[in-house]
Coordinates of C-alpha atoms in Angstrom, one line a residue:
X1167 CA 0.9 -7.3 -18.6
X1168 CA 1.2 -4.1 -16.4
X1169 CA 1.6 -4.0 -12.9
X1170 CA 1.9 -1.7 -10.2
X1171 CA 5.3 -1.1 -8.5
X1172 CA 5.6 -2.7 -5.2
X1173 CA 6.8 -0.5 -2.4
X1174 CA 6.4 -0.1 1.8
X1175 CA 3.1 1.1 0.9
X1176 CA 1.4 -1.8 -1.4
X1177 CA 3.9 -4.8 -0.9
X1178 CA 1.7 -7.7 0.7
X1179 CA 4.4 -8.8 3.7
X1180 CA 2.0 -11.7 4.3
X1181 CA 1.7 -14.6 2.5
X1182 CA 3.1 -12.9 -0.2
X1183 CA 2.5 -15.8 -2.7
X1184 CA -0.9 -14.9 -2.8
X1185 CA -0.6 -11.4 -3.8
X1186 CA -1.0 -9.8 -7.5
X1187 CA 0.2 -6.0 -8.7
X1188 CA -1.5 -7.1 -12.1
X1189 CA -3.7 -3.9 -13.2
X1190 CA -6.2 -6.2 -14.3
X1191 CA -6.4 -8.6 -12.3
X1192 CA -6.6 -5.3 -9.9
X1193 CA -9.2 -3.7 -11.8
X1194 CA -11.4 -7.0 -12.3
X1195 CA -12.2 -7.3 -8.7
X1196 CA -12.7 -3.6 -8.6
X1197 CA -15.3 -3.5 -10.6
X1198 CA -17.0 -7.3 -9.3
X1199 CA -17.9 -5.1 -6.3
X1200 CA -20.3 -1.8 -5.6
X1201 CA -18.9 -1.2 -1.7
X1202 CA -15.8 -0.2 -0.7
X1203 CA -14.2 0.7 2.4
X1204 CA -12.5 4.4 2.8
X1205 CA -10.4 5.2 5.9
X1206 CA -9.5 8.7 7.0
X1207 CA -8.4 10.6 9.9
X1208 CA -10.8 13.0 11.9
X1209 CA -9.9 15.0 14.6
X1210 CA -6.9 12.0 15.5
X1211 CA -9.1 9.4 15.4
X1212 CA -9.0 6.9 12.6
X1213 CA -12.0 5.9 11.1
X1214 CA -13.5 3.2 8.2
X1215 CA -16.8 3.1 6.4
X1216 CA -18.2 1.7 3.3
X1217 CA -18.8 3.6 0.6
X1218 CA -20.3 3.7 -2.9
X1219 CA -18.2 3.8 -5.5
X1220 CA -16.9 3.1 -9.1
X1221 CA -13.9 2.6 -11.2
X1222 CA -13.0 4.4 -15.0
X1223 CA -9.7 3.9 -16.1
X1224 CA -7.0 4.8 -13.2
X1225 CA -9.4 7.0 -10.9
X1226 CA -11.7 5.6 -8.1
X1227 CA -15.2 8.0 -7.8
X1228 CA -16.9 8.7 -4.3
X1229 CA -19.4 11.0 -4.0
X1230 CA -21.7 12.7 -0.5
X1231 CA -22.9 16.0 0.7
X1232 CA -20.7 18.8 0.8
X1233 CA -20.2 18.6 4.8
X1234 CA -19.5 15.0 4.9
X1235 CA -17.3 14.5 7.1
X1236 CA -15.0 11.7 5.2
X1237 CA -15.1 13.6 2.1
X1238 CA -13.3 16.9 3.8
X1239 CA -11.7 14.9 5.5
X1240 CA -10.0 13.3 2.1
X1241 CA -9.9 16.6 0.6
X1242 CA -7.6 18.0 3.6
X1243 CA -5.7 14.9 3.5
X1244 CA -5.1 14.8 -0.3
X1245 CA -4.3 11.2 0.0
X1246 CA -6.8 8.0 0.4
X1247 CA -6.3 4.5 0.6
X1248 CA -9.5 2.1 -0.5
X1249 CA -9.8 -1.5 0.6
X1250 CA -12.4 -3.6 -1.1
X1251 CA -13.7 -7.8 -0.7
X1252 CA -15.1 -10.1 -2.3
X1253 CA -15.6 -13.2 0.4
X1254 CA -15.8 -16.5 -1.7
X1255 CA -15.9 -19.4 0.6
X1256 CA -15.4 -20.4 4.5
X1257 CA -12.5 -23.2 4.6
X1258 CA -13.2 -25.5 7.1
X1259 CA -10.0 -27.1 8.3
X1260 CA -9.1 -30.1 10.9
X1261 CA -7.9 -28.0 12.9
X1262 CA -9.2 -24.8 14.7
X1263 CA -5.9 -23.3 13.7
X1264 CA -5.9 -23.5 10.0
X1265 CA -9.4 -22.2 9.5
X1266 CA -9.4 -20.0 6.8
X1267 CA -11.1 -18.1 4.3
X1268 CA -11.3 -18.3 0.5
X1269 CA -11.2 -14.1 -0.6
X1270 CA -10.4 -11.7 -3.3
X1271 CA -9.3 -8.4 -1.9
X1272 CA -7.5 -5.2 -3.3
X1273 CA -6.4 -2.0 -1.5
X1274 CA -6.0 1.2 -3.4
X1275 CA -3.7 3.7 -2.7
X1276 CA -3.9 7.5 -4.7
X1277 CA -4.2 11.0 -4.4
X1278 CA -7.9 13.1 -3.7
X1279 CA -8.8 16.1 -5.9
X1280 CA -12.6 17.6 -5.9
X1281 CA -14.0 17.3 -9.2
X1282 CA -15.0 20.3 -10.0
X1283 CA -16.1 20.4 -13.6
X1284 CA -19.9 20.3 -14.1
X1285 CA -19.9 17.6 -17.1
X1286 CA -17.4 15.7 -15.7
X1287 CA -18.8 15.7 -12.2
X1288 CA -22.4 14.5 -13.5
X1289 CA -20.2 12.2 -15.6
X1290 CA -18.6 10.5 -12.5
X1291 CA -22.3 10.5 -10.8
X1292 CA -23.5 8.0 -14.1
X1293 CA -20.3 6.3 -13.5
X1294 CA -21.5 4.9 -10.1
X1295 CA -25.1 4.5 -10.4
X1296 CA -24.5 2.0 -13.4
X1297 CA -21.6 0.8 -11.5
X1298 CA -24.6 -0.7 -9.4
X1299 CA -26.4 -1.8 -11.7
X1300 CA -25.4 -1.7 -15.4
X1301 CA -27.0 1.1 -17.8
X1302 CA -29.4 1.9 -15.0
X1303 CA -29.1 5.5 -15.3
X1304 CA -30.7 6.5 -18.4
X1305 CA -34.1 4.7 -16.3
X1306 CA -33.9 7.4 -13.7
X1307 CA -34.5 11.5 -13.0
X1308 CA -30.8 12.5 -12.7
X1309 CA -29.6 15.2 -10.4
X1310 CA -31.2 18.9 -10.2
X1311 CA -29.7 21.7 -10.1
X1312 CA -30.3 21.5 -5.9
X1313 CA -29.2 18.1 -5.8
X1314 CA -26.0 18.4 -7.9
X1315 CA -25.2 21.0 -6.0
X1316 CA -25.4 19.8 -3.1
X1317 CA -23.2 16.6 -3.7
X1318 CA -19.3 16.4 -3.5
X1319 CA -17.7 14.5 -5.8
X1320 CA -14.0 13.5 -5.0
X1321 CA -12.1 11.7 -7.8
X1322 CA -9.1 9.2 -6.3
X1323 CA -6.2 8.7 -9.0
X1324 CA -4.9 4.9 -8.9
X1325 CA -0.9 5.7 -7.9
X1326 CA -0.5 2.2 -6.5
X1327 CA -2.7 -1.1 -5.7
X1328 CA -2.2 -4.4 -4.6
X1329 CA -4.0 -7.3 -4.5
X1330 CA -4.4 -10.5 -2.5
X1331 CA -6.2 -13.7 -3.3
X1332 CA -7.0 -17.3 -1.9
X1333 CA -8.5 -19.7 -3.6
X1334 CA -8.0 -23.1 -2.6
X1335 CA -8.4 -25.7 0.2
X1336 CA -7.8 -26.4 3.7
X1337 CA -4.1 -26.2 4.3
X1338 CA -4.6 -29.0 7.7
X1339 CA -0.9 -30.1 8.7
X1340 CA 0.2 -33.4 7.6
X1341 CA -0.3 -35.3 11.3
X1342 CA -4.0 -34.2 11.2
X1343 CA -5.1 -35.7 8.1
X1344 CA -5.7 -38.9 10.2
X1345 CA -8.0 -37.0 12.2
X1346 CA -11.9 -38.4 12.2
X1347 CA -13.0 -34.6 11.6
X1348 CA -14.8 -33.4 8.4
X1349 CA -12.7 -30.9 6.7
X1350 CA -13.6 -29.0 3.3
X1351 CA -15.0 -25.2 1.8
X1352 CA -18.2 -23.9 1.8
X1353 CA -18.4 -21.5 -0.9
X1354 CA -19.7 -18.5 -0.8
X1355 CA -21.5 -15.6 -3.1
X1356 CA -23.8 -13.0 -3.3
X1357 CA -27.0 -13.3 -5.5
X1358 CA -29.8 -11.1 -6.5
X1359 CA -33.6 -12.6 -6.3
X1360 CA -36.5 -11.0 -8.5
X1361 CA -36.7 -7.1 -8.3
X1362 CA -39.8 -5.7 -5.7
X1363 CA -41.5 -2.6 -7.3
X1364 CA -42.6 0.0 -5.0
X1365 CA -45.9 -0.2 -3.8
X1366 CA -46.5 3.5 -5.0
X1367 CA -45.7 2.7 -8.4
X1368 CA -47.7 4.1 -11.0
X1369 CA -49.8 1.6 -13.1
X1370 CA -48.1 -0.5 -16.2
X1371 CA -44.8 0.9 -14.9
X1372 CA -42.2 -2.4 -16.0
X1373 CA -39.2 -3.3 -14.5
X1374 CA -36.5 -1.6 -16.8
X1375 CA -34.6 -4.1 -19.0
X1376 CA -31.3 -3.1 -17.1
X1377 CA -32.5 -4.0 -13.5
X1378 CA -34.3 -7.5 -15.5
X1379 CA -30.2 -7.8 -16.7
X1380 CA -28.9 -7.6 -13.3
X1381 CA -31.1 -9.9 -11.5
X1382 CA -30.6 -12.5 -14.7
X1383 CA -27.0 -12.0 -14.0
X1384 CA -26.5 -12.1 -10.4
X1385 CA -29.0 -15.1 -9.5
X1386 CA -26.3 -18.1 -10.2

């Protein structure tokens, strides 16, 4: 199985048992997600936001107008590191100190380029629409030539990841299991409920197949 090298940059320092520099372990919770969040230096200060985005192969896809403020910001830097969640449960423990959470989490390290191609730019624009919902794109009007010019696309090349997972119980210390005080997890996840069409929708307009998949597949 492949992995990422660990270095200064990627190694997890804490609670290093739970970490993984498996690729596809890497790339699995990568793609279980639709936000990420980017931070970046402007003017000094540092800054994080969430972000759309999607995964193909080794490279990371963001895309925003061409004066957004992130984006140049990347571009300048020629670096960016991406940090993305999945929260799966709230562990309840005995005590208030060993509270916990149950997570999968990776952070993304790689270097920025502009994509500058045409056909590969609209490319990496498919890439994330259908990275929020699957095979949606070919349902919509894609870009004009206004719009796609007016969008940045910045393509982030995987040059090292690590991740780090929980996924167990409370950890209470061994004098507190005595205690007379519920402990346990409450799992958590996001679902999707039936799709809401536009009130200006034209008549016998169906929900496409692809956003009928996604609900199907996100309710449970």
């Amino acid at each position: 199985m492949a992995e990422y090298s660990t270095s200064a940059l990627n190694k997890v320092v804490r609670g290093p048992k739970r970490a993984s520099y498996d690729v596809g372990t890497i790339n699995t919770i990568l793609d279980d997600a639709f936000l990420c969040h980017v931070g970046y230096v402007y003017k000094n200060q540092a800054i994080v936001i969430p972000m759309a985005y999607a995964r193909k192969d080794d490279k990371i896809y963001l895309h925003g107008s061409l004066k957004n403020r992130m984006m140049l910001s990347l571009l300048e830097a020629g670096e960016a590191s991406i940090s993305v969640t999945h929260l799966d449960g709230l562990v309840l423990a005995r005590s208030a100190f060993h509270h916990s959470a149950n997570y999968r989490s990776v952070n993304v390290f790689g270097k920025v380029k502009k994509v500058e191609d045409p056909e590969e730019k609209m490319k990496a624009l498919e890439y994330i629409l259908n990275h929020m919902v699957p095979g949606h794109w070919d349902n919509v009007r894609q870009p004009n030539e206004k719009e796609f010019k007016g969008t940045l696309v910045l393509e982030i090349n995987i040059e090292t990841a690590s991740a780090k997972i929980r996924a167990e119980g409370v950890n209470d210390e061994p004098g507190d299991l005595d205690l007379p005080i519920w402990a346990g997890v409450i799992p958590i996840k996001q679902v999707a409920f039936d799709a809401i069409s536009d009130d200006d929708l034209q008549k016998d307009i169906k929900v496409p197949n692809a956003v009928l998949n996604y609900v199907t597949n996100n309710k449970k």
